[in-house]
PDB file of C-alpha atoms in Angstrom:
ATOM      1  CA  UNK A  26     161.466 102.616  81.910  1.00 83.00           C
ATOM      2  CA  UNK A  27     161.265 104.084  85.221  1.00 86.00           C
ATOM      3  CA  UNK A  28     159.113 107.043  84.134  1.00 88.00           C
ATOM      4  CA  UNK A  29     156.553 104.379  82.234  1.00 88.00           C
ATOM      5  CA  UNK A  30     156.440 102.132  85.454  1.00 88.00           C
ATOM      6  CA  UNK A  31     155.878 105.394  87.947  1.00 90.00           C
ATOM      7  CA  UNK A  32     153.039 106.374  85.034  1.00 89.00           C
ATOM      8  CA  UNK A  33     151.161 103.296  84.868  1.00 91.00           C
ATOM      9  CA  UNK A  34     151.759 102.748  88.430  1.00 90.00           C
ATOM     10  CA  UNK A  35     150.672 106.342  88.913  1.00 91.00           C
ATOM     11  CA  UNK A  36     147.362 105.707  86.772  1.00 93.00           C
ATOM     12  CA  UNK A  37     146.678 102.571  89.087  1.00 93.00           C
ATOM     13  CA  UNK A  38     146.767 104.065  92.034  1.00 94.00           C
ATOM     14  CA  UNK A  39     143.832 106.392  90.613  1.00 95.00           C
ATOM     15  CA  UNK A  40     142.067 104.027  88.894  1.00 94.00           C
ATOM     16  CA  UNK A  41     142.185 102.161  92.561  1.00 95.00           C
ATOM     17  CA  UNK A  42     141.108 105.236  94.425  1.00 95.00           C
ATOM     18  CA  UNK A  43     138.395 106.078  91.160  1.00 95.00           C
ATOM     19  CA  UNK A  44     137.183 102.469  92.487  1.00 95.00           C
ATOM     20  CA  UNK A  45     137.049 102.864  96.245  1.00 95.00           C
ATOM     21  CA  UNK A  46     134.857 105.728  95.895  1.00 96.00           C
ATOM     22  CA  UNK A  47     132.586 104.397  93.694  1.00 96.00           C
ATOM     23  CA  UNK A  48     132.056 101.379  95.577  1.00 96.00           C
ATOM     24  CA  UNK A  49     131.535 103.641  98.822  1.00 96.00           C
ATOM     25  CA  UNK A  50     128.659 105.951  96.155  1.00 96.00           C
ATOM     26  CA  UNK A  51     127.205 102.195  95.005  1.00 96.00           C
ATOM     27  CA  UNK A  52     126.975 101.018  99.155  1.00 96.00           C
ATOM     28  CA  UNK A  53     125.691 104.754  99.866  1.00 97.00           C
ATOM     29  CA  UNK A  54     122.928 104.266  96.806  1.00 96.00           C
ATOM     30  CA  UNK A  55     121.811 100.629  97.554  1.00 97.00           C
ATOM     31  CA  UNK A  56     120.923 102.105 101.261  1.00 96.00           C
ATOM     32  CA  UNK A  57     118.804 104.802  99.963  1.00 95.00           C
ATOM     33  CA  UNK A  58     117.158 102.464  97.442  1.00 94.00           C
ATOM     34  CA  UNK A  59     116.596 100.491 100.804  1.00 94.00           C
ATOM     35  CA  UNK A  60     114.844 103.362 102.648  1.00 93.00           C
ATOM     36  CA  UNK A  61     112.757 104.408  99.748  1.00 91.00           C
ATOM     37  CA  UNK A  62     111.290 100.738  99.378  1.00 91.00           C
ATOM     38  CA  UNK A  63     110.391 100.742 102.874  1.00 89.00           C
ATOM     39  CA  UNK A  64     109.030 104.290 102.053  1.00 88.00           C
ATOM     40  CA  UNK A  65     107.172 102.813  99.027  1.00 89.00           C
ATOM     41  CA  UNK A  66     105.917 100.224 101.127  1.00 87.00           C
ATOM     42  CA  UNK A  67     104.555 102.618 103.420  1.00 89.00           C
ATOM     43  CA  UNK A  68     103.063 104.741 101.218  1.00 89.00           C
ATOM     44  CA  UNK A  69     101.360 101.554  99.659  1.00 88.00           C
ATOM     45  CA  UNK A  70      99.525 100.859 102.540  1.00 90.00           C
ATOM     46  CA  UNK A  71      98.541 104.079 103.544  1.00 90.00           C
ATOM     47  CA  UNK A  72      96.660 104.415  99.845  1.00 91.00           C
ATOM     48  CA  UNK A  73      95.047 101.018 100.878  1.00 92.00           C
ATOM     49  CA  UNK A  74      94.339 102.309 103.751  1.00 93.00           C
ATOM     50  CA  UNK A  75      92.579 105.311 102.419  1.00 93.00           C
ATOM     51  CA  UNK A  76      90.787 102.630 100.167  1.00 93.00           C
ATOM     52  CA  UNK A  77      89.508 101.181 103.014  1.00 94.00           C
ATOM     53  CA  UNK A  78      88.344 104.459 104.717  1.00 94.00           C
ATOM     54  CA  UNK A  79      86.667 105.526 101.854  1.00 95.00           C
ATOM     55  CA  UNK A  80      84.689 101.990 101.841  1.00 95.00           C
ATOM     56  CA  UNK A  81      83.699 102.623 105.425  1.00 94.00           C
ATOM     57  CA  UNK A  82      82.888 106.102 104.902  1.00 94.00           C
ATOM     58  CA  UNK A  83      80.082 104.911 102.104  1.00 92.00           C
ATOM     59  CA  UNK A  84      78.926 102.221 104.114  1.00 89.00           C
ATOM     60  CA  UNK A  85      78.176 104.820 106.692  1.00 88.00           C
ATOM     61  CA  UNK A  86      77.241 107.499 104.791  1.00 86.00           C
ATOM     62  CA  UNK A  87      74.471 104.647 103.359  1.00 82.00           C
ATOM     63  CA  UNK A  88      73.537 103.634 106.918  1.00 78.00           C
ATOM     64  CA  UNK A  89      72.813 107.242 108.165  1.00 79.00           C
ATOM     65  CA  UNK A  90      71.015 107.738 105.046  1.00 76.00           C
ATOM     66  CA  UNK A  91      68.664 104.925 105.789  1.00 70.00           C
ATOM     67  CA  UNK A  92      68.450 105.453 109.897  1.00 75.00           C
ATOM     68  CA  UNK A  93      66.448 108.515 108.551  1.00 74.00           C
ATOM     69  CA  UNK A  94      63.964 107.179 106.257  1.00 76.00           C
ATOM     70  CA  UNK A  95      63.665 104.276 109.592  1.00 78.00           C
ATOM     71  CA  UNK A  96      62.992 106.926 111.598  1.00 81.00           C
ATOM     72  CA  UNK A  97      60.544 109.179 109.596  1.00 82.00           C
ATOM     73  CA  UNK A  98      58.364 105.996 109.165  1.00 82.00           C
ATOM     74  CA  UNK A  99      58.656 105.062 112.570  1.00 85.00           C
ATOM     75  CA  UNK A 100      57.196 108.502 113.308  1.00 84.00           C
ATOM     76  CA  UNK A 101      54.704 108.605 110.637  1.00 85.00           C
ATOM     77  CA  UNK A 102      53.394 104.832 111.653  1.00 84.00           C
ATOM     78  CA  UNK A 103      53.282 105.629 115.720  1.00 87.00           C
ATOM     79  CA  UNK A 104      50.832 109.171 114.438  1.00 88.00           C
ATOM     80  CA  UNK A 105      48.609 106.580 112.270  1.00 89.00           C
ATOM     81  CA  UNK A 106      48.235 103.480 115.084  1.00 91.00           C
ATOM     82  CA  UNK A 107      44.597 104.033 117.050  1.00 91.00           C
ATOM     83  CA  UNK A 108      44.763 103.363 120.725  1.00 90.00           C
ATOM     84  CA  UNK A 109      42.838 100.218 120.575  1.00 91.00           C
ATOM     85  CA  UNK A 110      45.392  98.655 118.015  1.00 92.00           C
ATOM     86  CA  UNK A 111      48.481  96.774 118.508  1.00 92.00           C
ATOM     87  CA  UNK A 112      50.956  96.208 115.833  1.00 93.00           C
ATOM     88  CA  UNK A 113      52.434  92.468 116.647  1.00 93.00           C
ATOM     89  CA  UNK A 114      54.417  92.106 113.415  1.00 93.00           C
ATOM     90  CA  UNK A 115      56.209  94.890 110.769  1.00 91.00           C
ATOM     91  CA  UNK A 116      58.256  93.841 108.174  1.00 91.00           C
ATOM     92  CA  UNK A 117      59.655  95.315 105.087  1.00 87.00           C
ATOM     93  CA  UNK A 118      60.826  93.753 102.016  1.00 86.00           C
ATOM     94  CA  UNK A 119      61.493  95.624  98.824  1.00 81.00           C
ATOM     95  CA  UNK A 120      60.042  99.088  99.832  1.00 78.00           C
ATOM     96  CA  UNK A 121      56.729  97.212 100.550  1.00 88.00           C
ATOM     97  CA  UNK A 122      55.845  96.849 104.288  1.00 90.00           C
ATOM     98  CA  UNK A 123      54.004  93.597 106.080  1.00 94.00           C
ATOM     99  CA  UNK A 124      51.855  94.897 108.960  1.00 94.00           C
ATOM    100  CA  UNK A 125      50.570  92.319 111.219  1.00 95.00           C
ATOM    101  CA  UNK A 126      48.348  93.042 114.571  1.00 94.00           C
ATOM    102  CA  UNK A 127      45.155  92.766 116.711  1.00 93.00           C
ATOM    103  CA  UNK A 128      42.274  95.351 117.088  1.00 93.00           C
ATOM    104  CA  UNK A 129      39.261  95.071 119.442  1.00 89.00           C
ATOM    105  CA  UNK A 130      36.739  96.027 116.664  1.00 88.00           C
ATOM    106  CA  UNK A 131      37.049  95.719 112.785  1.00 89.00           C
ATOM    107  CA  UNK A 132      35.860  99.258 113.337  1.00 91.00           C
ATOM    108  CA  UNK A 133      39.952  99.959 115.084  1.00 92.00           C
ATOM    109  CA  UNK A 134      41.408  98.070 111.777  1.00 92.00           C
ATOM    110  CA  UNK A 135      39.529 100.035 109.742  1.00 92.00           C
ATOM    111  CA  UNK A 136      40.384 104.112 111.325  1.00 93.00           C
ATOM    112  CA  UNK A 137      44.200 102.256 111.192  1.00 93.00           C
ATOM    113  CA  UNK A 138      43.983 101.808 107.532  1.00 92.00           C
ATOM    114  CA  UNK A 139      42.319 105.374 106.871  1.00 93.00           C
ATOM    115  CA  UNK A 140      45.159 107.014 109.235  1.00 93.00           C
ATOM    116  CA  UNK A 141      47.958 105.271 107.097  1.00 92.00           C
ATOM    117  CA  UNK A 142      45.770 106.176 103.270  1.00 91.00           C
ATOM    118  CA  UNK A 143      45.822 110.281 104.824  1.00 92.00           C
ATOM    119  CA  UNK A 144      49.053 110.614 106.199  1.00 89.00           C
ATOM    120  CA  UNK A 145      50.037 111.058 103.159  1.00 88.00           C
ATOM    121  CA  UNK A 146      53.470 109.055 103.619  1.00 88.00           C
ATOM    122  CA  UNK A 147      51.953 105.293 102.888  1.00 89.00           C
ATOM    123  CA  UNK A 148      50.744 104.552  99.806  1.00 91.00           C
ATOM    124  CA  UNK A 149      48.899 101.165  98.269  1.00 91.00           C
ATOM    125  CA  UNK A 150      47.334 100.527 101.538  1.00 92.00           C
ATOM    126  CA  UNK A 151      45.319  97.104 100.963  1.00 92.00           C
ATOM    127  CA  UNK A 152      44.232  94.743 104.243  1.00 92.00           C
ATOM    128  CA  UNK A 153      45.019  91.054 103.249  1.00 90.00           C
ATOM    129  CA  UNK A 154      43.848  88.869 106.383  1.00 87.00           C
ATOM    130  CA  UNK A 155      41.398  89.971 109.052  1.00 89.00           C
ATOM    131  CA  UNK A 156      39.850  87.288 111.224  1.00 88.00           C
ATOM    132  CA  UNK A 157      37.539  87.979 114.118  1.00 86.00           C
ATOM    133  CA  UNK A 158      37.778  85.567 116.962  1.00 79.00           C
ATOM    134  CA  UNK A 159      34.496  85.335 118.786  1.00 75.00           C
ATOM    135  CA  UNK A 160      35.843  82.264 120.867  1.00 76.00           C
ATOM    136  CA  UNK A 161      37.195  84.969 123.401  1.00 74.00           C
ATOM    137  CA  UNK A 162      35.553  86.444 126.000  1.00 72.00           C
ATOM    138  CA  UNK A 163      36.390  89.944 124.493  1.00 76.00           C
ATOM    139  CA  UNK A 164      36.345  89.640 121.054  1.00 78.00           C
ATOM    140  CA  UNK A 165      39.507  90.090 119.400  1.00 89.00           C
ATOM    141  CA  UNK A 166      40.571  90.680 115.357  1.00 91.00           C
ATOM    142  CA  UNK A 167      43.565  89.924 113.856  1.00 93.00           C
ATOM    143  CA  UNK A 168      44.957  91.451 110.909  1.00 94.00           C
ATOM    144  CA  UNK A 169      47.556  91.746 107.848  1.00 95.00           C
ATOM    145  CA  UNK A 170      47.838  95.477 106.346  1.00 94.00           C
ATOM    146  CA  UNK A 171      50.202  95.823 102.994  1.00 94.00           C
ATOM    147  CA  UNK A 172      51.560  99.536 102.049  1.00 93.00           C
ATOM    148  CA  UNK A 173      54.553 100.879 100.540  1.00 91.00           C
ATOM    149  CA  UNK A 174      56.326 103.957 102.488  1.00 88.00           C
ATOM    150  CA  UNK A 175      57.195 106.630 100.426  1.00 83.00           C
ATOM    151  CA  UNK A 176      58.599 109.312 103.015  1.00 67.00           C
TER     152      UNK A 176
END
């Protein structure tokens, strides 16, 4: 009897220890399951992150894009303006562009037009308003030009 209670008493004591140290493995595990969700949840944002960068990146890259066509037809409209022109309005909507302005001769509105038709760079070029005013002392005309840019 003595040698069956020091056996299963034996086997106890190492099923005991057997069971310590896999309770100290499970505590060890569930702490590095810990760490690697906060890892996880860094790595998470850092991919939205990069999302986000990439967004900003187009949205740049489309801005930069456009800043040059802006300023090519700045440039190409300052060459076609005569001296005795001013531009009051310029608006563009849908690739077409809405030129408003006063001339001192329908003569000024005119050479405008012609510099836009043989710049090359503005096509459709059509005058839709052009009023003289002989009420002034210097007689003044106002005008509405229509064009597409194609720079």
């Amino acid at each position: 009897y003595l040698a069956a209670v020091l056996g299963v008493g034996g086997y106890w004591w190492m099923l005991k220890l057997s069971e310590s140290r896999l309770r100290t493995e499970i505590d060890a595990a569930k702490r590095e399951i810990a760490v690697l969700k906060v890892q996880i949840g860094q790595e998470n944002k850092t991919k939205e992150m990069a999302a986000e960068l990439r967004k900003r990146i187009a949205i740049i890259e489309e801005l930069t894009k456009n800043q040059a066509r802006s300023i090519r037809l700045v440039d190409t409209f300052a060459t076609a303006v005569p001296p005795d022109l001013w531009i009051t309005a310029m608006e563009e909507k849908n690739a077409a562009l809405k030129i408003s302005g006063a001339a001192v001769s329908t003569v000024a509105v005119s050479n405008f037009m012609t510099n836009l038709r043989s710049s090359g760079k503005f096509k459709d070029v059509d005058i839709v308003v052009s009023r003289q005013d002989l009420a002034r002392a210097t007689p003044q005309v106002t005008f509405e030009v229509t064009c597409r840019f194609e720079g």
